[in-house]
Amino acid sequence: MPENRIKAVIPAAGLGTRFLPATKAMPKEMLPVVDKPAIQYVVEEATDAGIRDVLIIIGRNKNNLSNHFDSVPELEEKLRAKGDADKLARVQKSSDLADIHFVRQGEPKGLGHAVLRARAHVGDSPFAVMLGDDLIDERDPLLTKMIDEHESRQATVIALMEVDPDHIHMYGVATVEPTGDDDVVKVTGLVEKPSKEDAPSNLAIIGRYVLSPDVFEILERTEPGKGGEIQLTDALEELAAADDARGGVYGVVFRGRRYDTGDRVDYIKAIVQLASDRDDLGAELRPWLKDFAADL
Ligand code: G1P
């Protein structure tokens, strides 16, 4: 993958209340998914797409996150002395992945507010926003496709996925028009977390965005919306509705494997799915799962 100059922004300043008490002293992005914290999957996805510069927006409990991406010489020395090359490589991987920067959000006033905190670091260039609750399988390279679409259309690109109408109220939802390419739609409107009745489609935003820097100026004046929070969806609605020099908004319709780690049951499902697919764990886990399920 060629390196590209797009930076990635990963908001990780939420309170993670659904996972209390695990998230009392630890950001939810640090919860392990099999044997890696969720946020490491997201950083690896960014680097797989050629991104080298990652900004993490942090809230409280910053140290856990920054320590994870630092090297730990004592631990590395012990593993080296034991000759445990495999574990040594795993420990070193998280500190060698990318140039990782941190900025504090202060008060958690919503996703739009978190993204606005990236302005000084990102400057006047397009950038990716990646939410840690959505993990995208590395075999289905969504972000690479989004960056390509962004480059060819010179527009903001968001990831959309068809979801069950009973779950649509948990997402930003798009009004779309076809483009002639089955995997790409023109987004003409967006609404944050509508009721099933009011949803304009079953195409939900999943947490990947390649944004034009014009979004910063819009976010500066975006009023709190759903839940009293400054919503990224509301700012993107302005870009989508105005078909102007800012390029508009396109959606890449994702049909690959996505794991939701934002909800406790989905988080458990993600761990089971990912572990049973792994070469080192699956062979032992799969037959056990079958027996376990047969007894339920
Ligand atoms: C956020 C966005 C929403 C999007 C979702 C994807 O909501 O506001 O538009 O559909 O992420 O995971 P959250 O899940 O943080 O409430």
PDB file of C-alpha atoms and ligand atoms in Angstrom:
ATOM      1  CA  MET A   1       0.000   0.000   0.000  1.00  0.00           C
ATOM      2  CA  PRO A   2       1.572   3.357  -0.974  1.00  0.00           C
ATOM      3  CA  GLU A   3       1.885   5.864   1.832  1.00  0.00           C
ATOM      4  CA  ASN A   4      -0.575   8.704   1.575  1.00  0.00           C
ATOM      5  CA  ARG A   5      -0.689  12.087   3.184  1.00  0.00           C
ATOM      6  CA  ILE A   6      -4.128  11.602   4.710  1.00  0.00           C
ATOM      7  CA  LYS A   7      -4.085  11.647   8.499  1.00  0.00           C
ATOM      8  CA  ALA A   8      -6.424   9.534  10.599  1.00  0.00           C
ATOM      9  CA  VAL A   9      -8.367  10.854  13.569  1.00  0.00           C
ATOM     10  CA  ILE A  10      -9.666   8.367  16.121  1.00  0.00           C
ATOM     11  CA  PRO A  11     -12.059   9.791  18.716  1.00  0.00           C
ATOM     12  CA  ALA A  12     -11.560   7.902  21.986  1.00  0.00           C
ATOM     13  CA  ALA A  13     -12.913  10.283  24.593  1.00  0.00           C
ATOM     14  CA  GLY A  14     -16.320   8.732  25.246  1.00  0.00           C
ATOM     15  CA  LEU A  15     -17.277   7.679  28.742  1.00  0.00           C
ATOM     16  CA  GLY A  16     -17.914   4.049  27.811  1.00  0.00           C
ATOM     17  CA  THR A  17     -20.713   3.793  30.356  1.00  0.00           C
ATOM     18  CA  ARG A  18     -22.141   0.619  28.798  1.00  0.00           C
ATOM     19  CA  PHE A  19     -19.034  -1.239  29.922  1.00  0.00           C
ATOM     20  CA  LEU A  20     -18.808  -0.037  33.513  1.00  0.00           C
ATOM     21  CA  PRO A  21     -17.058  -0.985  35.722  1.00  0.00           C
ATOM     22  CA  ALA A  22     -14.467  -2.187  33.154  1.00  0.00           C
ATOM     23  CA  THR A  23     -14.247   1.364  31.822  1.00  0.00           C
ATOM     24  CA  LYS A  24     -14.013   3.053  35.196  1.00  0.00           C
ATOM     25  CA  ALA A  25     -10.251   3.568  34.936  1.00  0.00           C
ATOM     26  CA  MET A  26      -9.712   2.586  31.307  1.00  0.00           C
ATOM     27  CA  PRO A  27     -11.049   3.982  28.012  1.00  0.00           C
ATOM     28  CA  LYS A  28     -13.420   1.557  26.283  1.00  0.00           C
ATOM     29  CA  GLU A  29     -11.128   1.623  23.231  1.00  0.00           C
ATOM     30  CA  MET A  30      -8.599  -0.289  25.368  1.00  0.00           C
ATOM     31  CA  LEU A  31     -10.942  -3.226  26.003  1.00  0.00           C
ATOM     32  CA  PRO A  32      -9.333  -6.359  24.560  1.00  0.00           C
ATOM     33  CA  VAL A  33     -10.835  -7.948  21.476  1.00  0.00           C
ATOM     34  CA  VAL A  34      -9.243 -11.417  21.739  1.00  0.00           C
ATOM     35  CA  ASP A  35      -5.693 -10.277  22.631  1.00  0.00           C
ATOM     36  CA  LYS A  36      -5.474  -6.734  21.250  1.00  0.00           C
ATOM     37  CA  PRO A  37      -7.190  -3.581  22.445  1.00  0.00           C
ATOM     38  CA  ALA A  38      -9.966  -2.486  20.078  1.00  0.00           C
ATOM     39  CA  ILE A  39      -8.099   0.686  19.158  1.00  0.00           C
ATOM     40  CA  GLN A  40      -5.097  -1.251  17.855  1.00  0.00           C
ATOM     41  CA  TYR A  41      -7.292  -2.904  15.209  1.00  0.00           C
ATOM     42  CA  VAL A  42      -8.356   0.569  14.093  1.00  0.00           C
ATOM     43  CA  VAL A  43      -4.775   1.901  13.958  1.00  0.00           C
ATOM     44  CA  GLU A  44      -3.734  -1.208  11.988  1.00  0.00           C
ATOM     45  CA  GLU A  45      -6.606  -0.614   9.567  1.00  0.00           C
ATOM     46  CA  ALA A  46      -5.351   2.965   9.051  1.00  0.00           C
ATOM     47  CA  THR A  47      -1.777   1.835   8.411  1.00  0.00           C
ATOM     48  CA  ASP A  48      -3.008  -0.928   6.051  1.00  0.00           C
ATOM     49  CA  ALA A  49      -4.601   1.892   4.026  1.00  0.00           C
ATOM     50  CA  GLY A  50      -1.235   3.679   3.830  1.00  0.00           C
ATOM     51  CA  ILE A  51      -1.820   6.206   6.633  1.00  0.00           C
ATOM     52  CA  ARG A  52       1.232   7.003   8.773  1.00  0.00           C
ATOM     53  CA  ASP A  53      -0.076   9.800  11.008  1.00  0.00           C
ATOM     54  CA  VAL A  54      -2.781   9.053  13.564  1.00  0.00           C
ATOM     55  CA  LEU A  55      -4.311  11.496  16.013  1.00  0.00           C
ATOM     56  CA  ILE A  56      -6.225  10.029  18.938  1.00  0.00           C
ATOM     57  CA  ILE A  57      -8.713  12.296  20.699  1.00  0.00           C
ATOM     58  CA  ILE A  58      -8.557  11.334  24.336  1.00  0.00           C
ATOM     59  CA  GLY A  59     -10.652  11.985  27.380  1.00  0.00           C
ATOM     60  CA  ARG A  60      -9.858  10.932  30.899  1.00  0.00           C
ATOM     61  CA  ASN A  61      -7.555   7.964  31.506  1.00  0.00           C
ATOM     62  CA  LYS A  62      -5.217   9.059  28.767  1.00  0.00           C
ATOM     63  CA  ASN A  63      -2.217   7.173  30.123  1.00  0.00           C
ATOM     64  CA  ASN A  64      -3.518   3.719  29.301  1.00  0.00           C
ATOM     65  CA  LEU A  65      -3.857   4.666  25.671  1.00  0.00           C
ATOM     66  CA  SER A  66      -0.564   6.460  25.221  1.00  0.00           C
ATOM     67  CA  ASN A  67       1.350   3.753  27.112  1.00  0.00           C
ATOM     68  CA  HIS A  68      -0.043   1.114  24.795  1.00  0.00           C
ATOM     69  CA  PHE A  69       1.531   2.795  21.777  1.00  0.00           C
ATOM     70  CA  ASP A  70       4.875   3.397  23.548  1.00  0.00           C
ATOM     71  CA  SER A  71       7.701   0.929  23.753  1.00  0.00           C
ATOM     72  CA  VAL A  72       8.282  -0.891  27.077  1.00  0.00           C
ATOM     73  CA  PRO A  73      12.046  -1.562  27.232  1.00  0.00           C
ATOM     74  CA  GLU A  74      11.949  -3.708  30.442  1.00  0.00           C
ATOM     75  CA  LEU A  75       9.306  -6.023  29.024  1.00  0.00           C
ATOM     76  CA  GLU A  76      11.048  -6.233  25.662  1.00  0.00           C
ATOM     77  CA  GLU A  77      14.352  -7.056  27.378  1.00  0.00           C
ATOM     78  CA  LYS A  78      12.735  -9.883  29.394  1.00  0.00           C
ATOM     79  CA  LEU A  79      11.134 -11.390  26.284  1.00  0.00           C
ATOM     80  CA  ARG A  80      14.421 -11.092  24.385  1.00  0.00           C
ATOM     81  CA  ALA A  81      16.295 -12.820  27.239  1.00  0.00           C
ATOM     82  CA  LYS A  82      13.735 -15.646  27.178  1.00  0.00           C
ATOM     83  CA  GLY A  83      14.081 -15.934  23.411  1.00  0.00           C
ATOM     84  CA  ASP A  84      10.329 -15.407  22.960  1.00  0.00           C
ATOM     85  CA  ALA A  85      10.478 -13.801  19.510  1.00  0.00           C
ATOM     86  CA  ASP A  86       6.765 -14.192  18.862  1.00  0.00           C
ATOM     87  CA  LYS A  87       5.639 -12.281  21.952  1.00  0.00           C
ATOM     88  CA  LEU A  88       8.413  -9.719  21.454  1.00  0.00           C
ATOM     89  CA  ALA A  89       7.126  -9.004  17.937  1.00  0.00           C
ATOM     90  CA  ARG A  90       3.577  -8.645  19.268  1.00  0.00           C
ATOM     91  CA  VAL A  91       4.670  -6.203  21.969  1.00  0.00           C
ATOM     92  CA  GLN A  92       6.757  -4.149  19.549  1.00  0.00           C
ATOM     93  CA  LYS A  93       4.102  -4.000  16.863  1.00  0.00           C
ATOM     94  CA  SER A  94       1.896  -1.497  18.674  1.00  0.00           C
ATOM     95  CA  SER A  95       4.767   0.969  19.136  1.00  0.00           C
ATOM     96  CA  ASP A  96       6.019   0.666  15.555  1.00  0.00           C
ATOM     97  CA  LEU A  97       2.721   1.068  13.744  1.00  0.00           C
ATOM     98  CA  ALA A  98       2.489   4.778  13.000  1.00  0.00           C
ATOM     99  CA  ASP A  99       3.245   8.270  14.295  1.00  0.00           C
ATOM    100  CA  ILE A 100       0.627   8.527  16.999  1.00  0.00           C
ATOM    101  CA  HIS A 101      -0.395  11.866  18.471  1.00  0.00           C
ATOM    102  CA  PHE A 102      -2.854  12.729  21.184  1.00  0.00           C
ATOM    103  CA  VAL A 103      -5.097  15.676  21.866  1.00  0.00           C
ATOM    104  CA  ARG A 104      -7.522  16.082  24.728  1.00  0.00           C
ATOM    105  CA  GLN A 105     -11.204  16.696  24.154  1.00  0.00           C
ATOM    106  CA  GLY A 106     -11.894  18.171  27.578  1.00  0.00           C
ATOM    107  CA  GLU A 107     -15.616  17.963  28.038  1.00  0.00           C
ATOM    108  CA  PRO A 108     -17.240  15.186  25.969  1.00  0.00           C
ATOM    109  CA  LYS A 109     -19.672  17.290  23.937  1.00  0.00           C
ATOM    110  CA  GLY A 110     -20.237  14.856  21.086  1.00  0.00           C
ATOM    111  CA  LEU A 111     -18.519  13.343  18.071  1.00  0.00           C
ATOM    112  CA  GLY A 112     -18.622  16.612  16.104  1.00  0.00           C
ATOM    113  CA  HIS A 113     -16.889  18.388  18.961  1.00  0.00           C
ATOM    114  CA  ALA A 114     -14.252  15.643  19.188  1.00  0.00           C
ATOM    115  CA  VAL A 115     -13.519  15.926  15.458  1.00  0.00           C
ATOM    116  CA  LEU A 116     -13.197  19.695  15.750  1.00  0.00           C
ATOM    117  CA  ARG A 117     -10.386  19.142  18.271  1.00  0.00           C
ATOM    118  CA  ALA A 118      -8.340  17.676  15.388  1.00  0.00           C
ATOM    119  CA  ARG A 119      -8.341  20.925  13.409  1.00  0.00           C
ATOM    120  CA  ALA A 120      -4.900  22.235  14.393  1.00  0.00           C
ATOM    121  CA  HIS A 121      -3.233  18.871  13.734  1.00  0.00           C
ATOM    122  CA  VAL A 122      -5.022  18.132  10.466  1.00  0.00           C
ATOM    123  CA  GLY A 123      -4.865  21.628   8.956  1.00  0.00           C
ATOM    124  CA  ASP A 124      -6.271  22.208   5.508  1.00  0.00           C
ATOM    125  CA  SER A 125      -6.099  18.645   4.170  1.00  0.00           C
ATOM    126  CA  PRO A 126      -8.617  15.842   3.845  1.00  0.00           C
ATOM    127  CA  PHE A 127      -8.529  13.377   6.728  1.00  0.00           C
ATOM    128  CA  ALA A 128     -10.064  10.094   7.848  1.00  0.00           C
ATOM    129  CA  VAL A 129     -12.200   9.694  10.966  1.00  0.00           C
ATOM    130  CA  MET A 130     -12.353   6.175  12.361  1.00  0.00           C
ATOM    131  CA  LEU A 131     -14.597   5.170  15.254  1.00  0.00           C
ATOM    132  CA  GLY A 132     -13.323   2.500  17.603  1.00  0.00           C
ATOM    133  CA  ASP A 133     -16.732   0.865  18.112  1.00  0.00           C
ATOM    134  CA  ASP A 134     -16.745  -0.372  14.521  1.00  0.00           C
ATOM    135  CA  LEU A 135     -14.082  -2.896  13.600  1.00  0.00           C
ATOM    136  CA  ILE A 136     -13.709  -3.669   9.907  1.00  0.00           C
ATOM    137  CA  ASP A 137     -12.248  -7.036   8.959  1.00  0.00           C
ATOM    138  CA  GLU A 138      -8.779  -6.633   7.468  1.00  0.00           C
ATOM    139  CA  ARG A 139      -9.819  -8.930   4.598  1.00  0.00           C
ATOM    140  CA  ASP A 140     -12.371  -6.296   3.445  1.00  0.00           C
ATOM    141  CA  PRO A 141     -10.380  -3.076   2.901  1.00  0.00           C
ATOM    142  CA  LEU A 142     -13.087  -0.432   3.210  1.00  0.00           C
ATOM    143  CA  LEU A 143     -10.878   2.556   4.020  1.00  0.00           C
ATOM    144  CA  THR A 144      -8.664   2.041   0.972  1.00  0.00           C
ATOM    145  CA  LYS A 145     -11.753   2.077  -1.252  1.00  0.00           C
ATOM    146  CA  MET A 146     -13.014   5.240   0.491  1.00  0.00           C
ATOM    147  CA  ILE A 147      -9.687   7.048   0.002  1.00  0.00           C
ATOM    148  CA  ASP A 148      -9.724   6.082  -3.701  1.00  0.00           C
ATOM    149  CA  GLU A 149     -13.270   7.424  -4.091  1.00  0.00           C
ATOM    150  CA  HIS A 150     -12.320  10.589  -2.252  1.00  0.00           C
ATOM    151  CA  GLU A 151      -9.387  11.114  -4.587  1.00  0.00           C
ATOM    152  CA  SER A 152     -11.326  10.487  -7.774  1.00  0.00           C
ATOM    153  CA  ARG A 153     -14.413  12.510  -6.777  1.00  0.00           C
ATOM    154  CA  GLN A 154     -12.680  15.219  -4.681  1.00  0.00           C
ATOM    155  CA  ALA A 155     -15.541  14.908  -2.199  1.00  0.00           C
ATOM    156  CA  THR A 156     -16.307  13.807   1.324  1.00  0.00           C
ATOM    157  CA  VAL A 157     -16.879  10.045   1.538  1.00  0.00           C
ATOM    158  CA  ILE A 158     -18.698   8.171   4.298  1.00  0.00           C
ATOM    159  CA  ALA A 159     -19.152   4.439   4.845  1.00  0.00           C
ATOM    160  CA  LEU A 160     -22.725   3.153   4.707  1.00  0.00           C
ATOM    161  CA  MET A 161     -24.125  -0.256   5.475  1.00  0.00           C
ATOM    162  CA  GLU A 162     -27.614  -1.723   5.179  1.00  0.00           C
ATOM    163  CA  VAL A 163     -28.960  -2.414   8.651  1.00  0.00           C
ATOM    164  CA  ASP A 164     -32.108  -4.023  10.001  1.00  0.00           C
ATOM    165  CA  PRO A 165     -34.864  -1.345  10.295  1.00  0.00           C
ATOM    166  CA  ASP A 166     -35.215  -2.303  13.979  1.00  0.00           C
ATOM    167  CA  HIS A 167     -31.657  -1.071  14.600  1.00  0.00           C
ATOM    168  CA  ILE A 168     -31.709   2.040  12.418  1.00  0.00           C
ATOM    169  CA  HIS A 169     -32.385   4.345  15.405  1.00  0.00           C
ATOM    170  CA  MET A 170     -28.816   3.724  16.615  1.00  0.00           C
ATOM    171  CA  TYR A 171     -27.163   5.286  13.562  1.00  0.00           C
ATOM    172  CA  GLY A 172     -26.825   8.309  11.319  1.00  0.00           C
ATOM    173  CA  VAL A 173     -28.973   7.516   8.261  1.00  0.00           C
ATOM    174  CA  ALA A 174     -28.545   8.694   4.658  1.00  0.00           C
ATOM    175  CA  THR A 175     -30.854   9.765   1.847  1.00  0.00           C
ATOM    176  CA  VAL A 176     -29.142   8.623  -1.333  1.00  0.00           C
ATOM    177  CA  GLU A 177     -29.222   8.624  -5.119  1.00  0.00           C
ATOM    178  CA  PRO A 178     -27.521   6.081  -7.405  1.00  0.00           C
ATOM    179  CA  THR A 179     -24.270   6.964  -9.161  1.00  0.00           C
ATOM    180  CA  GLY A 180     -24.149   4.148 -11.703  1.00  0.00           C
ATOM    181  CA  ASP A 181     -21.600   2.314  -9.522  1.00  0.00           C
ATOM    182  CA  ASP A 182     -23.348  -0.260  -7.287  1.00  0.00           C
ATOM    183  CA  ASP A 183     -20.910   0.310  -4.445  1.00  0.00           C
ATOM    184  CA  VAL A 184     -21.103   4.115  -4.376  1.00  0.00           C
ATOM    185  CA  VAL A 185     -24.110   6.398  -3.792  1.00  0.00           C
ATOM    186  CA  LYS A 186     -24.524  10.167  -3.786  1.00  0.00           C
ATOM    187  CA  VAL A 187     -25.645  11.280  -0.333  1.00  0.00           C
ATOM    188  CA  THR A 188     -28.244  14.058  -0.517  1.00  0.00           C
ATOM    189  CA  GLY A 189     -29.295  14.140   3.134  1.00  0.00           C
ATOM    190  CA  LEU A 190     -28.336  12.806   6.560  1.00  0.00           C
ATOM    191  CA  VAL A 191     -30.161  12.497   9.840  1.00  0.00           C
ATOM    192  CA  GLU A 192     -28.754  11.385  13.195  1.00  0.00           C
ATOM    193  CA  LYS A 193     -30.518   8.482  14.909  1.00  0.00           C
ATOM    194  CA  PRO A 194     -34.044   8.819  13.445  1.00  0.00           C
ATOM    195  CA  SER A 195     -36.917   6.582  14.565  1.00  0.00           C
ATOM    196  CA  LYS A 196     -37.670   3.579  12.369  1.00  0.00           C
ATOM    197  CA  GLU A 197     -40.684   5.476  10.976  1.00  0.00           C
ATOM    198  CA  ASP A 198     -38.697   8.611  10.114  1.00  0.00           C
ATOM    199  CA  ALA A 199     -35.598   6.903   8.691  1.00  0.00           C
ATOM    200  CA  PRO A 200     -35.075   7.959   5.054  1.00  0.00           C
ATOM    201  CA  SER A 201     -33.454   4.597   4.146  1.00  0.00           C
ATOM    202  CA  ASN A 202     -31.881   1.528   5.717  1.00  0.00           C
ATOM    203  CA  LEU A 203     -28.370   2.822   4.912  1.00  0.00           C
ATOM    204  CA  ALA A 204     -26.610   3.565   8.186  1.00  0.00           C
ATOM    205  CA  ILE A 205     -23.327   5.393   8.659  1.00  0.00           C
ATOM    206  CA  ILE A 206     -20.732   3.027  10.040  1.00  0.00           C
ATOM    207  CA  GLY A 207     -17.782   4.664  11.699  1.00  0.00           C
ATOM    208  CA  ARG A 208     -15.485   5.477   8.763  1.00  0.00           C
ATOM    209  CA  TYR A 209     -15.310   8.884   7.111  1.00  0.00           C
ATOM    210  CA  VAL A 210     -12.914  10.587   4.680  1.00  0.00           C
ATOM    211  CA  LEU A 211     -13.663  14.236   5.231  1.00  0.00           C
ATOM    212  CA  SER A 212     -12.951  17.451   3.448  1.00  0.00           C
ATOM    213  CA  PRO A 213     -11.400  20.026   5.844  1.00  0.00           C
ATOM    214  CA  ASP A 214     -14.428  22.251   5.036  1.00  0.00           C
ATOM    215  CA  VAL A 215     -16.181  20.280   7.746  1.00  0.00           C
ATOM    216  CA  PHE A 216     -14.228  22.175  10.455  1.00  0.00           C
ATOM    217  CA  GLU A 217     -15.727  25.531   9.592  1.00  0.00           C
ATOM    218  CA  ILE A 218     -19.211  23.959   9.614  1.00  0.00           C
ATOM    219  CA  LEU A 219     -18.578  22.206  12.938  1.00  0.00           C
ATOM    220  CA  GLU A 220     -17.558  25.532  14.499  1.00  0.00           C
ATOM    221  CA  ARG A 221     -21.141  26.695  14.138  1.00  0.00           C
ATOM    222  CA  THR A 222     -23.031  23.393  14.444  1.00  0.00           C
ATOM    223  CA  GLU A 223     -25.489  23.632  17.320  1.00  0.00           C
ATOM    224  CA  PRO A 224     -25.992  20.701  19.681  1.00  0.00           C
ATOM    225  CA  GLY A 225     -28.401  18.214  18.077  1.00  0.00           C
ATOM    226  CA  LYS A 226     -29.555  14.710  19.028  1.00  0.00           C
ATOM    227  CA  GLY A 227     -28.848  13.988  22.698  1.00  0.00           C
ATOM    228  CA  GLY A 228     -27.694  17.595  23.243  1.00  0.00           C
ATOM    229  CA  GLU A 229     -24.387  16.758  21.535  1.00  0.00           C
ATOM    230  CA  ILE A 230     -22.588  18.395  18.608  1.00  0.00           C
ATOM    231  CA  GLN A 231     -23.165  15.801  15.915  1.00  0.00           C
ATOM    232  CA  LEU A 232     -20.782  15.114  13.034  1.00  0.00           C
ATOM    233  CA  THR A 233     -23.823  13.888  11.063  1.00  0.00           C
ATOM    234  CA  ASP A 234     -25.431  17.352  11.305  1.00  0.00           C
ATOM    235  CA  ALA A 235     -22.317  19.041   9.894  1.00  0.00           C
ATOM    236  CA  LEU A 236     -22.139  16.486   7.064  1.00  0.00           C
ATOM    237  CA  GLU A 237     -25.822  17.088   6.307  1.00  0.00           C
ATOM    238  CA  GLU A 238     -24.869  20.652   5.367  1.00  0.00           C
ATOM    239  CA  LEU A 239     -22.126  19.397   3.012  1.00  0.00           C
ATOM    240  CA  ALA A 240     -24.518  16.815   1.526  1.00  0.00           C
ATOM    241  CA  ALA A 241     -27.393  19.221   0.963  1.00  0.00           C
ATOM    242  CA  ALA A 242     -25.256  21.905  -0.714  1.00  0.00           C
ATOM    243  CA  ASP A 243     -23.974  20.555  -4.009  1.00  0.00           C
ATOM    244  CA  ASP A 244     -21.291  23.202  -4.293  1.00  0.00           C
ATOM    245  CA  ALA A 245     -17.561  23.691  -4.702  1.00  0.00           C
ATOM    246  CA  ARG A 246     -16.984  21.738  -1.505  1.00  0.00           C
ATOM    247  CA  GLY A 247     -17.697  18.582  -3.506  1.00  0.00           C
ATOM    248  CA  GLY A 248     -20.712  17.127  -1.694  1.00  0.00           C
ATOM    249  CA  VAL A 249     -20.842  13.759   0.047  1.00  0.00           C
ATOM    250  CA  TYR A 250     -20.667  10.231  -1.378  1.00  0.00           C
ATOM    251  CA  GLY A 251     -21.279   6.947   0.403  1.00  0.00           C
ATOM    252  CA  VAL A 252     -19.345   3.726  -0.116  1.00  0.00           C
ATOM    253  CA  VAL A 253     -21.804   0.891   0.543  1.00  0.00           C
ATOM    254  CA  PHE A 254     -19.953  -1.701   2.592  1.00  0.00           C
ATOM    255  CA  ARG A 255     -20.965  -5.343   2.255  1.00  0.00           C
ATOM    256  CA  GLY A 256     -18.009  -6.860   4.095  1.00  0.00           C
ATOM    257  CA  ARG A 257     -17.421  -8.050   7.635  1.00  0.00           C
ATOM    258  CA  ARG A 258     -17.944  -5.482  10.377  1.00  0.00           C
ATOM    259  CA  TYR A 259     -17.834  -6.124  14.098  1.00  0.00           C
ATOM    260  CA  ASP A 260     -19.601  -3.817  16.490  1.00  0.00           C
ATOM    261  CA  THR A 261     -17.852  -3.523  19.835  1.00  0.00           C
ATOM    262  CA  GLY A 262     -19.971  -0.693  21.216  1.00  0.00           C
ATOM    263  CA  ASP A 263     -22.575  -2.897  22.833  1.00  0.00           C
ATOM    264  CA  ARG A 264     -21.877  -5.704  25.310  1.00  0.00           C
ATOM    265  CA  VAL A 265     -23.535  -8.539  23.388  1.00  0.00           C
ATOM    266  CA  ASP A 266     -22.078  -7.405  20.058  1.00  0.00           C
ATOM    267  CA  TYR A 267     -18.669  -7.096  21.715  1.00  0.00           C
ATOM    268  CA  ILE A 268     -18.851 -10.722  22.862  1.00  0.00           C
ATOM    269  CA  LYS A 269     -19.958 -11.790  19.362  1.00  0.00           C
ATOM    270  CA  ALA A 270     -17.013  -9.903  17.830  1.00  0.00           C
ATOM    271  CA  ILE A 271     -14.532 -11.703  20.083  1.00  0.00           C
ATOM    272  CA  VAL A 272     -16.022 -15.126  19.329  1.00  0.00           C
ATOM    273  CA  GLN A 273     -16.112 -14.485  15.556  1.00  0.00           C
ATOM    274  CA  LEU A 274     -12.585 -13.107  15.370  1.00  0.00           C
ATOM    275  CA  ALA A 275     -11.112 -15.794  17.623  1.00  0.00           C
ATOM    276  CA  SER A 276     -12.778 -18.648  15.760  1.00  0.00           C
ATOM    277  CA  ASP A 277     -11.363 -17.319  12.477  1.00  0.00           C
ATOM    278  CA  ARG A 278      -7.810 -17.182  13.834  1.00  0.00           C
ATOM    279  CA  ASP A 279      -5.280 -19.846  12.872  1.00  0.00           C
ATOM    280  CA  ASP A 280      -3.832 -20.061  16.387  1.00  0.00           C
ATOM    281  CA  LEU A 281      -7.141 -20.248  18.293  1.00  0.00           C
ATOM    282  CA  GLY A 282      -9.884 -21.346  15.915  1.00  0.00           C
ATOM    283  CA  ALA A 283      -9.040 -25.046  15.735  1.00  0.00           C
ATOM    284  CA  GLU A 284      -9.538 -25.413  19.480  1.00  0.00           C
ATOM    285  CA  LEU A 285     -12.383 -22.944  19.835  1.00  0.00           C
ATOM    286  CA  ARG A 286     -14.704 -24.022  16.984  1.00  0.00           C
ATOM    287  CA  PRO A 287     -15.486 -27.597  18.148  1.00  0.00           C
ATOM    288  CA  TRP A 288     -15.938 -26.346  21.699  1.00  0.00           C
ATOM    289  CA  LEU A 289     -18.374 -23.694  20.461  1.00  0.00           C
ATOM    290  CA  LYS A 290     -20.394 -26.328  18.594  1.00  0.00           C
ATOM    291  CA  ASP A 291     -20.708 -28.502  21.710  1.00  0.00           C
ATOM    292  CA  PHE A 292     -21.498 -25.499  23.841  1.00  0.00           C
ATOM    293  CA  ALA A 293     -24.208 -24.294  21.435  1.00  0.00           C
ATOM    294  CA  ALA A 294     -25.707 -27.809  21.157  1.00  0.00           C
ATOM    295  CA  ASP A 295     -26.272 -27.822  24.928  1.00  0.00           C
ATOM    296  CA  LEU A 296     -28.007 -24.432  25.051  1.00  0.00           C
TER     297      LEU A 296
HETATM  298  C1  G1P B   1     -21.870   7.567  15.909  1.00  0.00           C
HETATM  299  C2  G1P B   1     -22.452   8.546  14.881  1.00  0.00           C
HETATM  300  C3  G1P B   1     -23.537   7.853  14.050  1.00  0.00           C
HETATM  301  C4  G1P B   1     -22.954   6.595  13.411  1.00  0.00           C
HETATM  302  C5  G1P B   1     -22.352   5.671  14.496  1.00  0.00           C
HETATM  303  C6  G1P B   1     -21.628   4.503  13.850  1.00  0.00           C
HETATM  304  O1  G1P B   1     -22.863   7.272  16.869  1.00  0.00           O
HETATM  305  O2  G1P B   1     -22.982   9.673  15.554  1.00  0.00           O
HETATM  306  O3  G1P B   1     -24.001   8.719  13.053  1.00  0.00           O
HETATM  307  O4  G1P B   1     -23.974   5.925  12.686  1.00  0.00           O
HETATM  308  O5  G1P B   1     -21.403   6.372  15.303  1.00  0.00           O
HETATM  309  O6  G1P B   1     -21.143   3.596  14.788  1.00  0.00           O
HETATM  310  P1  G1P B   1     -22.525   6.552  18.295  1.00  0.00           P
HETATM  311  O7  G1P B   1     -22.559   5.078  18.014  1.00  0.00           O
HETATM  312  O8  G1P B   1     -21.182   7.044  18.714  1.00  0.00           O
HETATM  313  O9  G1P B   1     -23.627   6.984  19.202  1.00  0.00           O
END
